[in-house]
Amino acid sequence: MTDDTRTTEQKEDGSVIVVGPDGRPMGTVEQDGTLTPEEPGNLIEQPAKVMRIGSMIKQLLEEVRAAPLDEASRGRLREIHQRSITELEDGLAPELREELERLSLPFEGETPPSEAELRIAQAQLVGWLEGLFHGIQAALVAQQMAARLQLEQMRGGVPGRPALPMGAGGIIGGKQGDIQGRTGQYL
């Protein structure tokens, strides 16, 4: 018995978002009943921007770890951190934007944060971005595996008759029988 804990959320336009047990959107069911699976690429609206900001934040974290910071540099790093989050939010889909807002707590007061506070905030943001990238990579691999499975099912077709034949008479390169019976990779 499987534990299927999918939930749904109603959108303003009447469509329903299907959310998996991990809280990630699995797809959308429109009012007419059609299902649109969630594409991992749709989660990041501006991938190049998100990658640039992610690289910058990771480099900043390494710099914060490497050298002691005075009050002015801590204040500057605080501004960079807050502006980076704002810029990141511009490049993300709404559901990821909301998650980032929930997780990234603002610094309190007007005094520059301590080095430890800055390191924690930067490490949290780097970790979130790495998780985002790994999640998208995993979703893309899953899509590729599903496509490969579909292709294999298409190749199987009706017993005794392949769904995707090799070509006329199994002739490859002008010589019949040289590579007969082998299939090429279609992807």
Short mmCIF file of C-alpha atoms in Angstrom, two decimals:
data_model
loop_
_atom_site.label_atom_id
_atom_site.label_comp_id
_atom_site.label_asym_id
_atom_site.label_seq_id
_atom_site.Cartn_x
_atom_site.Cartn_y
_atom_site.Cartn_z
CA MET A 1 0.00 0.00 0.00
CA THR A 2 1.43 3.40 -0.94
CA ASP A 3 1.15 6.52 1.14
CA ASP A 4 -0.21 9.05 -1.35
CA THR A 5 -0.42 12.32 0.52
CA ARG A 6 -1.05 14.68 -2.38
CA THR A 7 -3.03 17.81 -1.60
CA THR A 8 -4.65 20.43 -3.76
CA GLU A 9 -4.88 24.21 -3.68
CA GLN A 10 -7.53 26.23 -5.53
CA LYS A 11 -6.18 29.09 -7.66
CA GLU A 12 -8.07 32.30 -8.43
CA ASP A 13 -8.78 31.26 -12.03
CA GLY A 14 -10.54 28.09 -10.87
CA SER A 15 -7.69 25.72 -11.65
CA VAL A 16 -6.29 23.44 -8.94
CA ILE A 17 -2.61 22.94 -8.10
CA VAL A 18 -1.75 19.36 -7.13
CA VAL A 19 0.96 19.36 -4.44
CA GLY A 20 3.03 16.26 -3.66
CA PRO A 21 3.94 14.94 -0.19
CA ASP A 22 7.15 17.01 -0.22
CA GLY A 23 5.17 20.23 -0.72
CA ARG A 24 6.28 20.73 -4.30
CA PRO A 25 3.74 21.37 -7.04
CA MET A 26 3.19 18.28 -9.22
CA GLY A 27 0.90 19.91 -11.76
CA THR A 28 -2.24 21.91 -12.36
CA VAL A 29 -5.73 20.66 -13.17
CA GLU A 30 -7.57 23.25 -15.25
CA GLN A 31 -11.32 23.89 -15.04
CA ASP A 32 -11.89 21.79 -18.15
CA GLY A 33 -10.22 18.79 -16.48
CA THR A 34 -6.91 18.87 -18.39
CA LEU A 35 -3.78 18.15 -16.38
CA THR A 36 -0.64 20.20 -16.89
CA PRO A 37 2.40 18.65 -15.19
CA GLU A 38 4.75 21.05 -13.43
CA GLU A 39 7.86 21.70 -15.49
CA PRO A 40 11.01 22.19 -13.41
CA GLY A 41 12.15 24.94 -15.75
CA ASN A 42 9.05 26.99 -14.91
CA LEU A 43 10.17 27.41 -11.31
CA ILE A 44 12.96 29.78 -12.29
CA GLU A 45 11.78 32.55 -14.56
CA GLN A 46 15.26 34.01 -15.07
CA PRO A 47 17.76 31.13 -14.69
CA ALA A 48 20.86 33.08 -15.74
CA LYS A 49 20.11 35.80 -13.19
CA VAL A 50 19.52 33.29 -10.40
CA MET A 51 22.77 31.46 -11.25
CA ARG A 52 24.78 34.72 -11.26
CA ILE A 53 23.36 35.82 -7.90
CA GLY A 54 23.88 32.34 -6.47
CA SER A 55 27.54 32.35 -7.52
CA MET A 56 28.02 35.83 -6.06
CA ILE A 57 26.44 34.85 -2.73
CA LYS A 58 28.59 31.73 -2.50
CA GLN A 59 31.73 33.80 -3.14
CA LEU A 60 30.65 36.34 -0.51
CA LEU A 61 30.20 33.56 2.04
CA GLU A 62 33.74 32.36 1.35
CA GLU A 63 35.06 35.91 1.82
CA VAL A 64 33.17 36.34 5.11
CA ARG A 65 34.70 33.11 6.39
CA ALA A 66 38.21 34.06 5.29
CA ALA A 67 38.69 37.55 6.73
CA PRO A 68 37.55 39.50 9.77
CA LEU A 69 35.06 42.26 8.96
CA ASP A 70 34.93 45.74 10.41
CA GLU A 71 31.68 47.61 11.07
CA ALA A 72 31.57 49.27 7.64
CA SER A 73 32.12 46.00 5.75
CA ARG A 74 29.45 44.24 7.85
CA GLY A 75 27.01 47.04 7.00
CA ARG A 76 27.87 46.75 3.33
CA LEU A 77 27.50 42.97 3.36
CA ARG A 78 24.10 43.36 5.04
CA GLU A 79 22.96 45.62 2.18
CA ILE A 80 24.32 43.20 -0.43
CA HIS A 81 22.54 40.29 1.27
CA GLN A 82 19.19 42.08 1.36
CA ARG A 83 19.50 43.33 -2.23
CA SER A 84 20.51 39.82 -3.39
CA ILE A 85 17.33 38.35 -1.90
CA THR A 86 15.23 41.02 -3.61
CA GLU A 87 16.92 40.34 -6.96
CA LEU A 88 16.57 36.58 -6.51
CA GLU A 89 12.85 36.94 -5.88
CA ASP A 90 12.49 38.72 -9.24
CA GLY A 91 13.90 35.66 -11.01
CA LEU A 92 11.77 33.01 -9.28
CA ALA A 93 8.28 31.64 -9.78
CA PRO A 94 5.73 32.82 -7.17
CA GLU A 95 5.81 29.64 -5.06
CA LEU A 96 9.61 29.78 -4.71
CA ARG A 97 9.48 33.51 -4.07
CA GLU A 98 7.09 32.89 -1.15
CA GLU A 99 9.32 30.14 0.23
CA LEU A 100 12.38 32.38 0.09
CA GLU A 101 10.49 35.19 1.85
CA ARG A 102 9.44 32.81 4.64
CA LEU A 103 12.97 31.50 5.15
CA SER A 104 15.08 34.64 4.84
CA LEU A 105 14.64 36.64 8.01
CA PRO A 106 15.58 40.33 7.87
CA PHE A 107 18.36 41.68 10.08
CA GLU A 108 17.03 43.55 13.11
CA GLY A 109 17.84 47.18 13.90
CA GLU A 110 20.04 49.59 12.02
CA THR A 111 23.35 48.52 13.50
CA PRO A 112 25.47 46.24 11.31
CA PRO A 113 25.01 42.54 12.15
CA SER A 114 27.82 40.54 13.69
CA GLU A 115 30.11 38.40 11.56
CA ALA A 116 28.39 35.29 12.92
CA GLU A 117 24.94 36.61 11.92
CA LEU A 118 26.20 37.41 8.44
CA ARG A 119 27.81 33.98 8.05
CA ILE A 120 24.62 32.25 9.14
CA ALA A 121 22.44 34.33 6.80
CA GLN A 122 24.79 33.80 3.85
CA ALA A 123 25.15 30.07 4.54
CA GLN A 124 21.37 29.71 4.76
CA LEU A 125 20.91 31.44 1.42
CA VAL A 126 23.67 29.41 -0.26
CA GLY A 127 22.15 26.21 1.13
CA TRP A 128 18.68 27.17 -0.12
CA LEU A 129 20.02 27.93 -3.60
CA GLU A 130 21.97 24.67 -3.75
CA GLY A 131 18.83 22.80 -2.70
CA LEU A 132 16.89 24.60 -5.40
CA PHE A 133 19.42 23.65 -8.07
CA HIS A 134 19.60 20.03 -6.89
CA GLY A 135 15.81 19.78 -6.85
CA ILE A 136 15.57 21.05 -10.40
CA GLN A 137 18.31 18.67 -11.54
CA ALA A 138 16.52 15.75 -9.90
CA ALA A 139 13.24 16.72 -11.56
CA LEU A 140 14.95 16.95 -14.96
CA VAL A 141 16.54 13.51 -14.49
CA ALA A 142 13.12 12.11 -13.55
CA GLN A 143 11.64 13.63 -16.71
CA GLN A 144 14.40 12.12 -18.82
CA MET A 145 13.84 8.71 -17.25
CA ALA A 146 10.08 8.97 -17.90
CA ALA A 147 10.75 9.93 -21.52
CA ARG A 148 13.18 7.01 -21.89
CA LEU A 149 10.57 4.63 -20.42
CA GLN A 150 7.97 5.94 -22.86
CA LEU A 151 10.40 5.42 -25.73
CA GLU A 152 11.13 1.87 -24.64
CA GLN A 153 7.41 1.18 -24.42
CA MET A 154 6.98 2.58 -27.93
CA ARG A 155 9.81 0.38 -29.20
CA GLY A 156 8.13 -2.69 -27.69
CA GLY A 157 4.84 -2.10 -29.53
CA VAL A 158 2.86 -5.17 -30.62
CA PRO A 159 4.62 -8.53 -30.06
CA GLY A 160 6.38 -9.63 -33.21
CA ARG A 161 6.18 -6.15 -34.75
CA PRO A 162 8.30 -3.26 -33.44
CA ALA A 163 6.48 0.05 -32.94
CA LEU A 164 9.42 1.99 -34.39
CA PRO A 165 10.93 -0.03 -37.26
CA MET A 166 14.63 0.33 -38.13
CA GLY A 167 14.02 1.19 -41.74
CA ALA A 168 13.14 -0.47 -45.02
CA GLY A 169 14.21 -4.13 -44.79
CA GLY A 170 16.66 -3.45 -41.97
CA ILE A 171 19.11 -1.89 -44.42
CA ILE A 172 21.63 0.35 -42.71
CA GLY A 173 24.36 2.01 -44.69
CA GLY A 174 23.51 0.08 -47.86
CA LYS A 175 24.42 -3.34 -46.46
CA GLN A 176 21.59 -5.61 -45.39
CA GLY A 177 22.13 -7.62 -42.24
CA ASP A 178 25.30 -5.86 -41.01
CA ILE A 179 23.59 -4.25 -38.05
CA GLN A 180 20.17 -5.84 -38.42
CA GLY A 181 18.27 -6.26 -35.18
CA ARG A 182 20.07 -3.45 -33.31
CA THR A 183 18.30 -0.26 -32.50
CA GLY A 184 19.84 3.17 -32.37
CA GLN A 185 19.39 5.76 -29.70
CA TYR A 186 16.60 8.14 -30.59
CA LEU A 187 17.19 10.77 -27.91
#
